[in-house]
Amino acid sequence: MMAVGGLLILAGCLFPLLVLMDTGAAWTWDTKTLSDLEGAKINATPKGNTSEGVRLARQGARPVSLISPPLNLAPDVSHIAEVSVALPDAEAPTRQTVYFLWQVRALDADGTPTDAQAYKFDSTQAILGKDPAIVRFPVTVPPDSIHRIGFQFPEADGDVVIRRMAFPSLTMTERLAMAADQWAGREPFEPYSVNFLRGPSILGESAISVLALLIVVAAGFVLLMAGLRRRRLSIVAVIGIIVVVWAIEDARATRNLFENSREEVEQFSKLDQRVDRWARSHRSYEVAWAADLLVENTDPGMRYCVVTNSGDAFMIRHRLAYLVAPKLVETEDCASADLIVVIKSDGARYSPDDQILTLPDDTMIDARPVAQLADHCYILRRNAK
Amino acid sequence: MNLWVLIGVLAPWLAGMAIVRTRRAGLAGLLLTLGGGWLVGQILLFLLLFAMLRLTGASLAGLVSGLSLLIAVAVTILRRDKSASNPNRAMSTFAGTGRTGGVVVVLAALFAISLGAKLLGIVPGLSTVTIRDDDATTFWLFKAKVIAESDHLSFDKDDPYYLGGANPQYPVYLPLCAAYLPLMKGGWSETLATFPWFGFFVATPLTILGALRLRLGAWPPALIAAYFVMSLPLASVHAYRPGYADMPMAAFLAAAVCFMLMAQMSERRIHNIVVALVLLIGAGVMKREGHVLAAVVAAVMLAPEVLSAFRRSATEAWRLVAALAIAIVVVFALVDNDDVVSDVSQLGWHGEAITSLANHAFGWASFNLAFWLAPAAIIVVALSPKAVMRWRALALTGALLAVDVCVFTLTKEYVFALNDQTPSRLFLQILPTIIVALAVPVTTALDRRESSTNASPDAGATS
């Protein structure tokens, strides 16, 4: 019994120690000039070089993101990814969400890496401002399996300057501090959080598996003590350990829930207008604006169609349908709709002089303007024939 | 709070409590009545609302409340002499050792503090933040809003708002629960529409706590199991961001097992089994896959009851068979089975989903340590021949997990494992039931071992 207990303690302690000691090799990609971005995927408009790095401007409503060229990392590369980023237009440093994206290597028939795999992502919150900040993420897959990495800044309104992306080789002290930060850090509630909670990742290892290991170590200790005292293993003690470790994680998760709730409630309680609340909860001011207008100014039973070809078309159509139902009825056939809502459609063109809306498939509809939010967002009413 | 809304909250709950009430069972009986009453009340509610909308074309929500109150009064009167049974047949010696007073206080405090802290996050969110999740706005609460604002449920397939609109394959019963309080208020309110999720979140652990305390005769294992269920992190998120059907379905499944546990020890066996069947109807019609999981629970938990009933009394056995048949007919009358049939008719192996499932179960934090502890619990139970309900708990655990694994490795639903959309939500549906089912054999297995160490008398439990 003592031997088993000792072995459990040894195995349980050895694993975290090895993770802590495994500083890994460093890899860096400097993005100081436009030429450094060759092979990268840039969801932004490069505006030129600064002393800190390339300045990237937002393309319309799309968040700025930069994805590395294909990588060929060694297996011993560090399990931590970082980005050095600044927001030159920021008036003051603010807490913002940052996404870390990665794509696992997929090979085509010739064995050449392809971009076939979907991107996985993780998010965190960091204080970003004019001065460069370093944002770090744990890497939960073997680095040598990664094809590309990238970072996205969904809440950055102005330009973004990215100086470098790296897998840094940190000292043990730095890694210990980072482990503590990762445990204590908040996991922001994202739209997908209702599907799963990722939880903290301690230096690339799942915190839940670390806690499971903690149970093994504690049980080993109890076993050892029982052996030393020549008594049988106390089941109550083992159950006590399990409950305590569960409660530790429960406390973290509950704090995470509470902090997310506090922030979200604060944000919403400041929003007096219905349209602003809808815009925040449905992640689109255009949808909120159109819904507010349709609910207030239309007759029950009218049919409307949505013209959009943005990447968020599904979200735009369904959120609008929820907000205006059951007063209005959505139809896919714009030629028979009473109202036409155009939100972010590259192909749709409206001529106010002729009162003709030309749809992306070149269908022409005789319609008069009702309201316009911006060039890409307006509502028309079909003219009776 | 608007008086009509208050009546709306209380009426189905009182009816549910009248139905499940367990008298002379102390605090545990009260908890079971409060929690189980809420859950049964919600099923009664959506059945009444559905019937009303079907028969009259309008919800007549006030009448539904009145009928609920009438049911509460009628059941109370009818059961006033029959509910004097004493279900306190203890199976565990934990309560009798006299050493657990402090443990109970600590565990009860842990349970209460954790629940209270979660509600401090959940309640302000429900009352301030508007609905914001995809399936909630696209399906579940979309239907609820259509029903509540139009006070009508269309049964015309050509109507764009047929069965509340959106995808008609998504059952309308949860949206009916959500639409009910806004109907009582007289207008759409997201806070009122999402109130049932708050109820499900609180009622489930109370039901489990009460039922396991009565079944096991001890507070500590009941408190631990209820605490584990209540503190599954994803359950809190579903209460905080309401509008999905997974947590309500989990609540009905777990509560059904709770009442089947009660049936094993109570003189009111048939009554408790019927309550369990009502809860399985609730689970069965909640989501497209609900009836599959409800059938698994019914098959594993109920089949032995029916077989043993035949050995005791043919009348009782036939009553059980009739109740089961009625439940099956009701579920199949109320649900659209096309999606499940479509999935099952296109089977194929999708092993690539396994990594994602493992990640959701063991790597991420949706379920605290539940999936790490489950194998240990299964081993303990499997190696303890005298553990009560040993095979039933193992079979139920194995079957429920197998259903989820098969959904993602054998059907076209595997894409939702690869994009991480649904594995954790499907696990959430079954984990509370697994925790409840394993609590009984684990407790008795460990209890017997502890008892033998302390040379205390055997608990005298039956297997």
Short mmCIF file of N, CA and C in Angstrom, two decimals, chain A residues 4-155:
data_model
loop_
_atom_site.label_atom_id
_atom_site.label_comp_id
_atom_site.label_asym_id
_atom_site.label_seq_id
_atom_site.Cartn_x
_atom_site.Cartn_y
_atom_site.Cartn_z
N VAL A 4 2.44 1.64 -3.42
CA VAL A 4 1.49 2.16 -4.41
C VAL A 4 1.27 3.65 -4.19
N GLY A 5 1.09 4.03 -2.92
CA GLY A 5 0.90 5.44 -2.59
C GLY A 5 2.08 6.28 -3.04
N GLY A 6 3.27 5.78 -2.75
CA GLY A 6 4.48 6.51 -3.15
C GLY A 6 4.58 6.66 -4.65
N LEU A 7 4.25 5.58 -5.35
CA LEU A 7 4.31 5.63 -6.81
C LEU A 7 3.32 6.65 -7.38
N LEU A 8 2.10 6.66 -6.80
CA LEU A 8 1.08 7.61 -7.26
C LEU A 8 1.57 9.04 -7.06
N ILE A 9 2.16 9.29 -5.89
CA ILE A 9 2.65 10.66 -5.61
C ILE A 9 3.76 11.02 -6.60
N LEU A 10 4.67 10.08 -6.78
CA LEU A 10 5.80 10.33 -7.68
C LEU A 10 5.32 10.61 -9.10
N ALA A 11 4.44 9.73 -9.58
CA ALA A 11 3.96 9.90 -10.96
C ALA A 11 3.17 11.19 -11.09
N GLY A 12 2.36 11.46 -10.08
CA GLY A 12 1.52 12.65 -10.13
C GLY A 12 2.32 13.93 -10.10
N CYS A 13 3.43 13.93 -9.34
CA CYS A 13 4.25 15.14 -9.23
C CYS A 13 5.18 15.28 -10.42
N LEU A 14 5.63 14.14 -10.93
CA LEU A 14 6.62 14.16 -12.01
C LEU A 14 6.05 14.80 -13.27
N PHE A 15 4.82 14.49 -13.57
CA PHE A 15 4.25 14.98 -14.83
C PHE A 15 4.18 16.51 -14.87
N PRO A 16 3.60 17.16 -13.83
CA PRO A 16 3.57 18.62 -13.88
C PRO A 16 4.97 19.22 -13.89
N LEU A 17 5.89 18.55 -13.18
CA LEU A 17 7.27 19.06 -13.14
C LEU A 17 7.87 19.03 -14.54
N LEU A 18 7.62 17.94 -15.26
CA LEU A 18 8.15 17.84 -16.62
C LEU A 18 7.53 18.90 -17.52
N VAL A 19 6.23 19.13 -17.35
CA VAL A 19 5.56 20.16 -18.15
C VAL A 19 6.17 21.53 -17.85
N LEU A 20 6.43 21.76 -16.57
CA LEU A 20 6.99 23.05 -16.16
C LEU A 20 8.40 23.24 -16.71
N MET A 21 9.15 22.15 -16.71
CA MET A 21 10.55 22.24 -17.16
C MET A 21 10.68 22.27 -18.68
N ASP A 22 9.65 21.82 -19.36
CA ASP A 22 9.73 21.72 -20.82
C ASP A 22 9.55 23.10 -21.45
N THR A 23 10.63 23.88 -21.44
CA THR A 23 10.52 25.26 -21.94
C THR A 23 10.38 25.29 -23.45
N GLY A 24 10.85 24.29 -24.15
CA GLY A 24 10.67 24.19 -25.60
C GLY A 24 11.56 25.16 -26.37
N ALA A 25 11.66 24.90 -27.67
CA ALA A 25 12.47 25.76 -28.53
C ALA A 25 11.64 26.96 -28.98
N ALA A 26 12.33 28.04 -29.29
CA ALA A 26 11.62 29.25 -29.70
C ALA A 26 11.45 29.30 -31.22
N TRP A 27 10.41 29.96 -31.65
CA TRP A 27 10.18 30.22 -33.08
C TRP A 27 9.56 31.61 -33.18
N THR A 28 10.04 32.42 -34.09
CA THR A 28 9.52 33.78 -34.20
C THR A 28 9.26 34.15 -35.65
N TRP A 29 8.19 34.88 -35.88
CA TRP A 29 7.91 35.43 -37.21
C TRP A 29 7.72 36.94 -37.04
N ASP A 30 8.74 37.71 -37.47
CA ASP A 30 8.64 39.17 -37.38
C ASP A 30 7.79 39.69 -38.52
N THR A 31 6.91 40.62 -38.20
CA THR A 31 6.02 41.17 -39.23
C THR A 31 6.21 42.69 -39.29
N LYS A 32 7.48 43.09 -39.41
CA LYS A 32 7.75 44.54 -39.32
C LYS A 32 7.53 45.26 -40.65
N THR A 33 7.71 44.55 -41.75
CA THR A 33 7.52 45.22 -43.05
C THR A 33 6.53 44.42 -43.90
N LEU A 34 6.05 45.07 -44.93
CA LEU A 34 5.07 44.40 -45.79
C LEU A 34 5.64 43.14 -46.44
N SER A 35 6.96 43.20 -46.72
CA SER A 35 7.56 42.03 -47.37
C SER A 35 7.61 40.82 -46.43
N ASP A 36 7.57 41.09 -45.11
CA ASP A 36 7.54 39.97 -44.15
C ASP A 36 6.23 39.19 -44.24
N LEU A 37 5.22 39.80 -44.82
CA LEU A 37 3.89 39.17 -44.83
C LEU A 37 3.67 38.25 -46.02
N GLU A 38 4.70 38.03 -46.79
CA GLU A 38 4.55 37.19 -47.97
C GLU A 38 4.08 35.78 -47.57
N GLY A 39 3.06 35.30 -48.21
CA GLY A 39 2.54 33.96 -47.89
C GLY A 39 1.51 33.97 -46.78
N ALA A 40 1.35 35.12 -46.14
CA ALA A 40 0.38 35.20 -45.04
C ALA A 40 -1.02 35.45 -45.59
N LYS A 41 -2.02 35.18 -44.76
CA LYS A 41 -3.40 35.51 -45.12
C LYS A 41 -3.78 36.73 -44.29
N ILE A 42 -4.16 37.80 -44.97
CA ILE A 42 -4.41 39.06 -44.27
C ILE A 42 -5.87 39.46 -44.48
N ASN A 43 -6.65 39.43 -43.41
CA ASN A 43 -8.02 39.93 -43.48
C ASN A 43 -8.00 41.37 -42.99
N ALA A 44 -7.42 42.24 -43.79
CA ALA A 44 -7.25 43.65 -43.45
C ALA A 44 -6.59 44.33 -44.63
N THR A 45 -6.54 45.65 -44.56
CA THR A 45 -5.83 46.39 -45.61
C THR A 45 -4.51 46.89 -45.05
N PRO A 46 -3.37 46.40 -45.56
CA PRO A 46 -2.08 46.89 -45.06
C PRO A 46 -1.91 48.36 -45.43
N LYS A 47 -1.58 49.18 -44.42
CA LYS A 47 -1.45 50.62 -44.69
C LYS A 47 0.00 51.09 -44.67
N GLY A 48 0.92 50.15 -44.58
CA GLY A 48 2.33 50.55 -44.60
C GLY A 48 3.04 50.18 -43.31
N ASN A 49 4.36 50.43 -43.33
CA ASN A 49 5.18 50.03 -42.18
C ASN A 49 5.25 51.15 -41.15
N THR A 50 5.31 50.76 -39.89
CA THR A 50 5.62 51.72 -38.83
C THR A 50 6.86 51.20 -38.13
N SER A 51 7.35 51.96 -37.17
CA SER A 51 8.56 51.49 -36.46
C SER A 51 8.25 50.21 -35.68
N GLU A 52 6.97 50.02 -35.37
CA GLU A 52 6.60 48.86 -34.55
C GLU A 52 6.20 47.65 -35.39
N GLY A 53 5.80 47.89 -36.63
CA GLY A 53 5.35 46.79 -37.46
C GLY A 53 4.40 47.28 -38.54
N VAL A 54 3.80 46.32 -39.24
CA VAL A 54 2.89 46.70 -40.32
C VAL A 54 1.55 47.15 -39.74
N ARG A 55 1.07 48.27 -40.29
CA ARG A 55 -0.22 48.80 -39.81
C ARG A 55 -1.33 48.20 -40.66
N LEU A 56 -2.32 47.58 -40.01
CA LEU A 56 -3.41 46.91 -40.73
C LEU A 56 -4.73 47.61 -40.43
N ALA A 57 -5.46 47.95 -41.50
CA ALA A 57 -6.74 48.64 -41.31
C ALA A 57 -7.90 47.67 -41.53
N ARG A 58 -8.96 47.89 -40.81
CA ARG A 58 -10.15 47.05 -40.91
C ARG A 58 -10.80 47.18 -42.28
N GLN A 59 -11.28 46.07 -42.82
CA GLN A 59 -12.02 46.11 -44.09
C GLN A 59 -13.51 46.08 -43.77
N GLY A 60 -14.11 47.26 -43.73
CA GLY A 60 -15.54 47.34 -43.39
C GLY A 60 -15.77 46.81 -41.98
N ALA A 61 -16.74 45.89 -41.87
CA ALA A 61 -17.07 45.37 -40.54
C ALA A 61 -16.22 44.17 -40.15
N ARG A 62 -15.37 43.71 -41.07
CA ARG A 62 -14.60 42.49 -40.78
C ARG A 62 -13.49 42.79 -39.77
N PRO A 63 -13.37 41.98 -38.74
CA PRO A 63 -12.29 42.21 -37.79
C PRO A 63 -10.92 41.96 -38.45
N VAL A 64 -9.94 42.66 -37.97
CA VAL A 64 -8.58 42.47 -38.49
C VAL A 64 -8.05 41.12 -38.02
N SER A 65 -7.53 40.36 -38.95
CA SER A 65 -6.83 39.14 -38.55
C SER A 65 -5.65 38.91 -39.47
N LEU A 66 -4.63 38.31 -38.90
CA LEU A 66 -3.43 38.00 -39.68
C LEU A 66 -3.08 36.54 -39.42
N ILE A 67 -2.91 35.80 -40.51
CA ILE A 67 -2.60 34.37 -40.41
C ILE A 67 -1.25 34.12 -41.06
N SER A 68 -0.45 33.35 -40.38
CA SER A 68 0.93 33.15 -40.82
C SER A 68 1.00 32.39 -42.14
N PRO A 69 2.15 32.46 -42.82
CA PRO A 69 2.37 31.55 -43.95
C PRO A 69 2.44 30.12 -43.41
N PRO A 70 2.37 29.11 -44.29
CA PRO A 70 2.49 27.73 -43.80
C PRO A 70 3.75 27.55 -42.96
N LEU A 71 3.59 26.83 -41.85
CA LEU A 71 4.70 26.64 -40.92
C LEU A 71 5.29 25.24 -41.07
N ASN A 72 6.48 25.11 -40.60
CA ASN A 72 7.09 23.78 -40.56
C ASN A 72 7.84 23.68 -39.24
N LEU A 73 7.07 23.60 -38.16
CA LEU A 73 7.66 23.68 -36.82
C LEU A 73 8.26 22.34 -36.40
N ALA A 74 9.31 22.45 -35.59
CA ALA A 74 9.94 21.24 -35.05
C ALA A 74 9.08 20.73 -33.89
N PRO A 75 9.17 19.44 -33.58
CA PRO A 75 8.33 18.88 -32.50
C PRO A 75 8.63 19.49 -31.13
N ASP A 76 9.86 20.01 -30.96
CA ASP A 76 10.22 20.49 -29.62
C ASP A 76 9.90 21.97 -29.43
N VAL A 77 9.15 22.56 -30.34
CA VAL A 77 8.82 23.98 -30.19
C VAL A 77 7.90 24.17 -28.99
N SER A 78 8.07 25.30 -28.33
CA SER A 78 7.31 25.63 -27.12
C SER A 78 5.80 25.51 -27.33
N HIS A 79 5.09 25.13 -26.27
CA HIS A 79 3.62 24.99 -26.35
C HIS A 79 2.91 26.29 -25.96
N ILE A 80 3.57 27.40 -26.23
CA ILE A 80 2.96 28.70 -25.93
C ILE A 80 3.07 29.56 -27.19
N ALA A 81 1.97 30.18 -27.58
CA ALA A 81 2.02 31.09 -28.74
C ALA A 81 1.78 32.51 -28.24
N GLU A 82 2.44 33.46 -28.88
CA GLU A 82 2.21 34.85 -28.46
C GLU A 82 2.16 35.77 -29.67
N VAL A 83 1.52 36.90 -29.46
CA VAL A 83 1.49 37.93 -30.49
C VAL A 83 1.84 39.26 -29.81
N SER A 84 2.63 40.05 -30.51
CA SER A 84 2.94 41.39 -30.01
C SER A 84 2.11 42.37 -30.83
N VAL A 85 1.23 43.10 -30.16
CA VAL A 85 0.23 43.90 -30.88
C VAL A 85 0.04 45.26 -30.23
N ALA A 86 -0.26 46.26 -31.07
CA ALA A 86 -0.58 47.60 -30.56
C ALA A 86 -1.77 48.14 -31.34
N LEU A 87 -2.54 49.02 -30.70
CA LEU A 87 -3.67 49.67 -31.35
C LEU A 87 -3.36 51.16 -31.40
N PRO A 88 -2.74 51.66 -32.48
CA PRO A 88 -2.26 53.04 -32.51
C PRO A 88 -3.37 54.09 -32.41
N ASP A 89 -4.62 53.71 -32.76
CA ASP A 89 -5.71 54.70 -32.70
C ASP A 89 -6.42 54.71 -31.34
N ALA A 90 -6.04 53.81 -30.47
CA ALA A 90 -6.76 53.69 -29.19
C ALA A 90 -6.51 54.93 -28.33
N GLU A 91 -7.59 55.48 -27.78
CA GLU A 91 -7.42 56.65 -26.91
C GLU A 91 -6.84 56.23 -25.56
N ALA A 92 -7.29 55.10 -25.07
CA ALA A 92 -6.79 54.59 -23.78
C ALA A 92 -6.77 53.07 -23.86
N PRO A 93 -5.89 52.45 -23.09
CA PRO A 93 -5.87 50.98 -23.10
C PRO A 93 -7.23 50.42 -22.65
N THR A 94 -7.71 49.42 -23.34
CA THR A 94 -8.99 48.80 -22.97
C THR A 94 -8.86 47.28 -23.00
N ARG A 95 -9.73 46.64 -22.24
CA ARG A 95 -9.75 45.18 -22.23
C ARG A 95 -10.50 44.69 -23.46
N GLN A 96 -9.85 43.89 -24.24
CA GLN A 96 -10.46 43.43 -25.49
C GLN A 96 -10.28 41.92 -25.65
N THR A 97 -11.17 41.35 -26.44
CA THR A 97 -11.06 39.93 -26.75
C THR A 97 -10.06 39.74 -27.88
N VAL A 98 -9.22 38.73 -27.74
CA VAL A 98 -8.27 38.38 -28.80
C VAL A 98 -8.47 36.90 -29.11
N TYR A 99 -8.52 36.58 -30.39
CA TYR A 99 -8.64 35.18 -30.81
C TYR A 99 -7.30 34.65 -31.29
N PHE A 100 -6.98 33.46 -30.88
CA PHE A 100 -5.82 32.73 -31.41
C PHE A 100 -6.39 31.65 -32.33
N LEU A 101 -5.94 31.63 -33.57
CA LEU A 101 -6.45 30.65 -34.55
C LEU A 101 -5.33 29.69 -34.91
N TRP A 102 -5.67 28.45 -35.11
CA TRP A 102 -4.66 27.54 -35.63
C TRP A 102 -5.31 26.52 -36.57
N GLN A 103 -4.53 26.08 -37.50
CA GLN A 103 -5.00 25.12 -38.49
C GLN A 103 -4.05 23.94 -38.46
N VAL A 104 -4.61 22.76 -38.26
CA VAL A 104 -3.76 21.56 -38.20
C VAL A 104 -3.44 21.13 -39.63
N ARG A 105 -2.23 20.61 -39.78
CA ARG A 105 -1.75 20.24 -41.11
C ARG A 105 -2.62 19.15 -41.75
N ALA A 106 -2.98 19.39 -43.00
CA ALA A 106 -3.65 18.35 -43.80
C ALA A 106 -2.83 18.17 -45.06
N LEU A 107 -2.73 16.97 -45.55
CA LEU A 107 -1.90 16.71 -46.73
C LEU A 107 -2.79 16.36 -47.92
N ASP A 108 -2.39 16.85 -49.09
CA ASP A 108 -3.14 16.45 -50.29
C ASP A 108 -2.59 15.10 -50.79
N ALA A 109 -3.07 14.67 -51.95
CA ALA A 109 -2.69 13.34 -52.45
C ALA A 109 -1.19 13.21 -52.66
N ASP A 110 -0.52 14.33 -52.93
CA ASP A 110 0.93 14.28 -53.14
C ASP A 110 1.72 14.45 -51.85
N GLY A 111 1.03 14.56 -50.75
CA GLY A 111 1.72 14.74 -49.49
C GLY A 111 2.10 16.19 -49.22
N THR A 112 1.52 17.10 -49.98
CA THR A 112 1.81 18.53 -49.76
C THR A 112 0.80 19.10 -48.78
N PRO A 113 1.29 19.92 -47.81
CA PRO A 113 0.34 20.52 -46.86
C PRO A 113 -0.69 21.39 -47.57
N THR A 114 -1.93 21.28 -47.16
CA THR A 114 -2.99 22.08 -47.77
C THR A 114 -3.73 22.87 -46.69
N ASP A 115 -4.59 23.76 -47.16
CA ASP A 115 -5.40 24.55 -46.22
C ASP A 115 -6.78 23.93 -46.02
N ALA A 116 -6.85 22.61 -46.15
CA ALA A 116 -8.16 21.97 -46.14
C ALA A 116 -8.83 21.98 -44.77
N GLN A 117 -8.03 21.93 -43.72
CA GLN A 117 -8.63 21.82 -42.38
C GLN A 117 -9.24 23.13 -41.91
N ALA A 118 -10.34 23.03 -41.16
CA ALA A 118 -10.96 24.23 -40.59
C ALA A 118 -10.06 24.79 -39.48
N TYR A 119 -10.17 26.07 -39.28
CA TYR A 119 -9.41 26.69 -38.19
C TYR A 119 -10.07 26.40 -36.86
N LYS A 120 -9.26 26.07 -35.87
CA LYS A 120 -9.74 25.99 -34.49
C LYS A 120 -9.35 27.31 -33.84
N PHE A 121 -9.98 27.62 -32.73
CA PHE A 121 -9.63 28.90 -32.12
C PHE A 121 -9.79 28.87 -30.61
N ASP A 122 -9.12 29.80 -29.98
CA ASP A 122 -9.22 30.00 -28.54
C ASP A 122 -9.33 31.50 -28.35
N SER A 123 -9.90 31.93 -27.24
CA SER A 123 -10.00 33.37 -27.03
C SER A 123 -9.53 33.72 -25.63
N THR A 124 -9.09 34.94 -25.48
CA THR A 124 -8.76 35.45 -24.15
C THR A 124 -9.05 36.94 -24.16
N GLN A 125 -8.88 37.56 -23.01
CA GLN A 125 -9.02 39.01 -22.96
C GLN A 125 -7.70 39.60 -22.52
N ALA A 126 -7.34 40.74 -23.12
CA ALA A 126 -6.06 41.39 -22.81
C ALA A 126 -6.25 42.89 -22.88
N ILE A 127 -5.40 43.59 -22.15
CA ILE A 127 -5.43 45.06 -22.18
C ILE A 127 -4.62 45.49 -23.40
N LEU A 128 -5.27 46.11 -24.36
CA LEU A 128 -4.59 46.56 -25.57
C LEU A 128 -4.69 48.09 -25.67
N GLY A 129 -3.59 48.69 -26.16
CA GLY A 129 -3.56 50.15 -26.32
C GLY A 129 -2.48 50.55 -27.30
N LYS A 130 -2.06 51.82 -27.21
CA LYS A 130 -1.05 52.33 -28.15
C LYS A 130 0.28 51.58 -28.01
N ASP A 131 0.65 51.25 -26.78
CA ASP A 131 1.93 50.55 -26.56
C ASP A 131 1.78 49.07 -26.90
N PRO A 132 2.81 48.50 -27.49
CA PRO A 132 2.72 47.08 -27.83
C PRO A 132 2.48 46.21 -26.59
N ALA A 133 1.55 45.29 -26.71
CA ALA A 133 1.27 44.35 -25.62
C ALA A 133 1.50 42.94 -26.13
N ILE A 134 1.92 42.08 -25.24
CA ILE A 134 2.12 40.68 -25.63
C ILE A 134 0.95 39.86 -25.09
N VAL A 135 0.29 39.15 -25.98
CA VAL A 135 -0.83 38.29 -25.58
C VAL A 135 -0.41 36.85 -25.84
N ARG A 136 -0.52 36.02 -24.79
CA ARG A 136 -0.06 34.63 -24.91
C ARG A 136 -1.21 33.64 -24.80
N PHE A 137 -1.06 32.57 -25.52
CA PHE A 137 -2.05 31.49 -25.51
C PHE A 137 -1.35 30.15 -25.34
N PRO A 138 -1.97 29.21 -24.65
CA PRO A 138 -1.43 27.86 -24.63
C PRO A 138 -1.69 27.17 -25.97
N VAL A 139 -0.78 26.34 -26.37
CA VAL A 139 -0.98 25.58 -27.61
C VAL A 139 -1.32 24.15 -27.21
N THR A 140 -2.52 23.71 -27.56
CA THR A 140 -2.99 22.43 -27.06
C THR A 140 -2.80 21.28 -28.04
N VAL A 141 -2.20 21.56 -29.18
CA VAL A 141 -1.90 20.48 -30.14
C VAL A 141 -0.39 20.43 -30.34
N PRO A 142 0.15 19.30 -30.78
CA PRO A 142 1.60 19.24 -31.01
C PRO A 142 2.00 20.32 -32.03
N PRO A 143 2.99 21.15 -31.69
CA PRO A 143 3.35 22.25 -32.60
C PRO A 143 3.69 21.77 -34.01
N ASP A 144 4.31 20.59 -34.12
CA ASP A 144 4.70 20.15 -35.47
C ASP A 144 3.50 19.73 -36.32
N SER A 145 2.31 19.66 -35.71
CA SER A 145 1.11 19.34 -36.50
C SER A 145 0.42 20.61 -37.00
N ILE A 146 0.94 21.76 -36.62
CA ILE A 146 0.27 23.02 -36.98
C ILE A 146 0.70 23.46 -38.38
N HIS A 147 -0.28 23.83 -39.19
CA HIS A 147 -0.01 24.31 -40.54
C HIS A 147 0.12 25.83 -40.56
N ARG A 148 -0.83 26.50 -39.94
CA ARG A 148 -0.78 27.96 -39.85
C ARG A 148 -1.29 28.38 -38.47
N ILE A 149 -0.81 29.53 -38.01
CA ILE A 149 -1.42 30.15 -36.83
C ILE A 149 -1.84 31.57 -37.20
N GLY A 150 -2.71 32.14 -36.40
CA GLY A 150 -3.11 33.51 -36.67
C GLY A 150 -3.76 34.13 -35.44
N PHE A 151 -3.96 35.42 -35.51
CA PHE A 151 -4.62 36.14 -34.41
C PHE A 151 -5.65 37.09 -34.99
N GLN A 152 -6.75 37.23 -34.28
CA GLN A 152 -7.83 38.12 -34.73
C GLN A 152 -8.20 39.06 -33.58
N PHE A 153 -8.58 40.28 -33.94
CA PHE A 153 -8.88 41.31 -32.94
C PHE A 153 -10.29 41.85 -33.20
N PRO A 154 -11.34 41.12 -32.77
CA PRO A 154 -12.71 41.48 -33.15
C PRO A 154 -13.20 42.79 -32.57
N GLU A 155 -12.60 43.23 -31.47
CA GLU A 155 -13.12 44.45 -30.83
C GLU A 155 -12.26 45.68 -31.09
#
